[in-house]
PDB file of C-alpha atoms in Angstrom:
ATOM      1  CA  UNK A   2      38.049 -15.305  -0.519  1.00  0.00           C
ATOM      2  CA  UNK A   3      35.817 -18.197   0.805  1.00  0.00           C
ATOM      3  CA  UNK A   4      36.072 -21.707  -0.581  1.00  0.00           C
ATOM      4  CA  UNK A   5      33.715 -23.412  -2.940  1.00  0.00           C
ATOM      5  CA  UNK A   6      33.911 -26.011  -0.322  1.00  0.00           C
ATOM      6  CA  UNK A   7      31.963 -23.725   2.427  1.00  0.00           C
ATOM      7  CA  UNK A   8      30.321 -21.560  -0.276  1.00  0.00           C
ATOM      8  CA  UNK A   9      28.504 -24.526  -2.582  1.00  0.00           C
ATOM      9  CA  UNK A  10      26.004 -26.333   0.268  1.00  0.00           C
ATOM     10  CA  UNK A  11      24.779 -22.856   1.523  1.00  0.00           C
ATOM     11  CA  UNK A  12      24.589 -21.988  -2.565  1.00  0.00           C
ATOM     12  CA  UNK A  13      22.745 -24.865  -3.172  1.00  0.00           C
ATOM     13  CA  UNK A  14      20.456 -24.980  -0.181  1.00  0.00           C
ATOM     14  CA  UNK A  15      19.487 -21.326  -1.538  1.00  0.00           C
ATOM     15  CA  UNK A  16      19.215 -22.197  -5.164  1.00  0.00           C
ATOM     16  CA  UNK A  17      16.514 -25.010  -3.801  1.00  0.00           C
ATOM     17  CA  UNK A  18      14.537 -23.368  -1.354  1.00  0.00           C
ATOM     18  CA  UNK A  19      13.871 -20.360  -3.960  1.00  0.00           C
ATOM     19  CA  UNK A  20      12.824 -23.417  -6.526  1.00  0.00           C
ATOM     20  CA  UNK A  21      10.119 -24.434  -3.912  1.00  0.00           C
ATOM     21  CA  UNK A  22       8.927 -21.481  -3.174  1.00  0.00           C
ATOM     22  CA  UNK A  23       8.611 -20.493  -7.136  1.00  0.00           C
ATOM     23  CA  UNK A  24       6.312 -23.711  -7.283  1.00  0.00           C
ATOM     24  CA  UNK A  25       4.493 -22.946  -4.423  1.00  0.00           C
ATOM     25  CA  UNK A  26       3.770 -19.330  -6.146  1.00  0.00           C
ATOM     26  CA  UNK A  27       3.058 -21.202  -9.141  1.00  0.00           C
ATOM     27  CA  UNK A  28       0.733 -23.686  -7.478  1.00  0.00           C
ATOM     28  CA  UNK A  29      -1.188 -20.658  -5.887  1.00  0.00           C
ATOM     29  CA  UNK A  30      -1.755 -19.172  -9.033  1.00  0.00           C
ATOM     30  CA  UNK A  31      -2.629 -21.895 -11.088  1.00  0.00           C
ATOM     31  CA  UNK A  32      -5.242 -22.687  -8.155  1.00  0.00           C
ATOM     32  CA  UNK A  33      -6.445 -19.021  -8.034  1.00  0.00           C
ATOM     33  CA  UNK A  34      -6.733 -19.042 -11.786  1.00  0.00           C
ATOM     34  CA  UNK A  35      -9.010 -22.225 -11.902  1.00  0.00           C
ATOM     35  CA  UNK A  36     -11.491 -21.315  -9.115  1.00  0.00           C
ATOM     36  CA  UNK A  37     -11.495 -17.511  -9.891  1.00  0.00           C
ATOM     37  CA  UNK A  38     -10.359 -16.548 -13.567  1.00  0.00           C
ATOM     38  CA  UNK A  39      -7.160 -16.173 -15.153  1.00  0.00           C
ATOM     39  CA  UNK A  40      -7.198 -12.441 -15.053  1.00  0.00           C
ATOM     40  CA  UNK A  41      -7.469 -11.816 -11.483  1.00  0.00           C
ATOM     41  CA  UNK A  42      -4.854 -14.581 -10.870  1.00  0.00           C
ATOM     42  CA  UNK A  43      -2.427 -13.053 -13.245  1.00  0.00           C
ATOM     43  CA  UNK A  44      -3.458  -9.218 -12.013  1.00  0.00           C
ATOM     44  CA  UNK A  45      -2.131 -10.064  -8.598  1.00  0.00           C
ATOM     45  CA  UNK A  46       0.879 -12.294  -9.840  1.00  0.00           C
ATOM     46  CA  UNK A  47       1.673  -9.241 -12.010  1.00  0.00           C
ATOM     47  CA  UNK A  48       1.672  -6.975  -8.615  1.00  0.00           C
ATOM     48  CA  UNK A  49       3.480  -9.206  -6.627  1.00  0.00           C
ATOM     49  CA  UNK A  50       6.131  -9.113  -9.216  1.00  0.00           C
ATOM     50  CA  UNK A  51       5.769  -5.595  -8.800  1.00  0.00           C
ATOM     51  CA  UNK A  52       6.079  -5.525  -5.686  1.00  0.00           C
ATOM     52  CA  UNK A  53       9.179  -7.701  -4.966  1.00  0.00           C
ATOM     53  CA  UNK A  54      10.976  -5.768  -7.804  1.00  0.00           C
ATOM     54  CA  UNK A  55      10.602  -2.700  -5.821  1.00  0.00           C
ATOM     55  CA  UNK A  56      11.659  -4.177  -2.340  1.00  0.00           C
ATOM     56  CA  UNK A  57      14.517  -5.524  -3.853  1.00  0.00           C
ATOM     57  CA  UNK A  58      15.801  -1.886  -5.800  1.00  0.00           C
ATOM     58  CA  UNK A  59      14.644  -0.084  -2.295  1.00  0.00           C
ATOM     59  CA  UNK A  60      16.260  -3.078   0.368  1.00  0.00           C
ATOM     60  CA  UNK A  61      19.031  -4.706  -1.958  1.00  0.00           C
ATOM     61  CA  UNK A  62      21.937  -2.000  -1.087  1.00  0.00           C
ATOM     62  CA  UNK A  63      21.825  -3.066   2.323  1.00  0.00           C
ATOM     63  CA  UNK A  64      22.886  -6.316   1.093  1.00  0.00           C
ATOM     64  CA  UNK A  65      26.700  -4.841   0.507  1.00  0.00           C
ATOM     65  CA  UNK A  66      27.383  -3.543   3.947  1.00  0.00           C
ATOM     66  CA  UNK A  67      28.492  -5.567   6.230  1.00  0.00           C
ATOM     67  CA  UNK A  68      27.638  -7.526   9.500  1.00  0.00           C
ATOM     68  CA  UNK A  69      29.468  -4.943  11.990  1.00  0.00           C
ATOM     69  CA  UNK A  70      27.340  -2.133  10.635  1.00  0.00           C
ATOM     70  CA  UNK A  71      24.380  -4.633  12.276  1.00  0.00           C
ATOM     71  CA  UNK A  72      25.903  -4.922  15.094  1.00  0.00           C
ATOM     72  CA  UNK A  73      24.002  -2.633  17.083  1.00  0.00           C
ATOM     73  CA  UNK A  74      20.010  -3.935  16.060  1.00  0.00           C
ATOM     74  CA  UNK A  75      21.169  -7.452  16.597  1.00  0.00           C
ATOM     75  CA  UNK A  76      22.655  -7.381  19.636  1.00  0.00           C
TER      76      UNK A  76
END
C-alpha cells in the first residue's frame, strides 16, 4: 500500500488542477451566457456534462488495469 507521504502531493496537485479547470468552465459559461443568452450557455454546459458522463462510464474501466497491460502502446 503506498504512503500518504507519496500519495498526498500528487492528490493534491489533482484536487487543484480539476478546481482550475472547473473555474475556467465556469468562466466560459458565465462569458457565453452574457454575450449570447443564458439558454444556449446552459444547453451546451448541459451537453458537455453529458458528454463527460458518458466518456467516463465508456473509458473509466480502463482505469483498474494496470500499467503492464500498456506496455505494448507505450513502448
Amino acid at each position: 500500500m503506498i504512503s500518504w507521504t507519496v500519495a498526498a502531493p500528487a492528490i493534491g496537485a489533482a484536487f487543484v488542477a480539476s478546481l482550475v479547470e472547473a473555474v475556467e468552465a465556469f468562466t466560459i459559461v458565465l462569458a457565453v451566457g452574457t454575450l449570447r443568452g443564458w439558454r444556449p450557455a446552459l444547453i451546451g454546459a448541459v451537453a458537455a456534462l453529458g458528454v463527460l458522463a458518458f466518456l467516463v462510464v465508456i473509458l473509466g474501466p480502463l482505469l483498474s488495469r494496470t500499467l503492464e497491460d500498456f506496455g505494448l502502446g507505450v513502448g
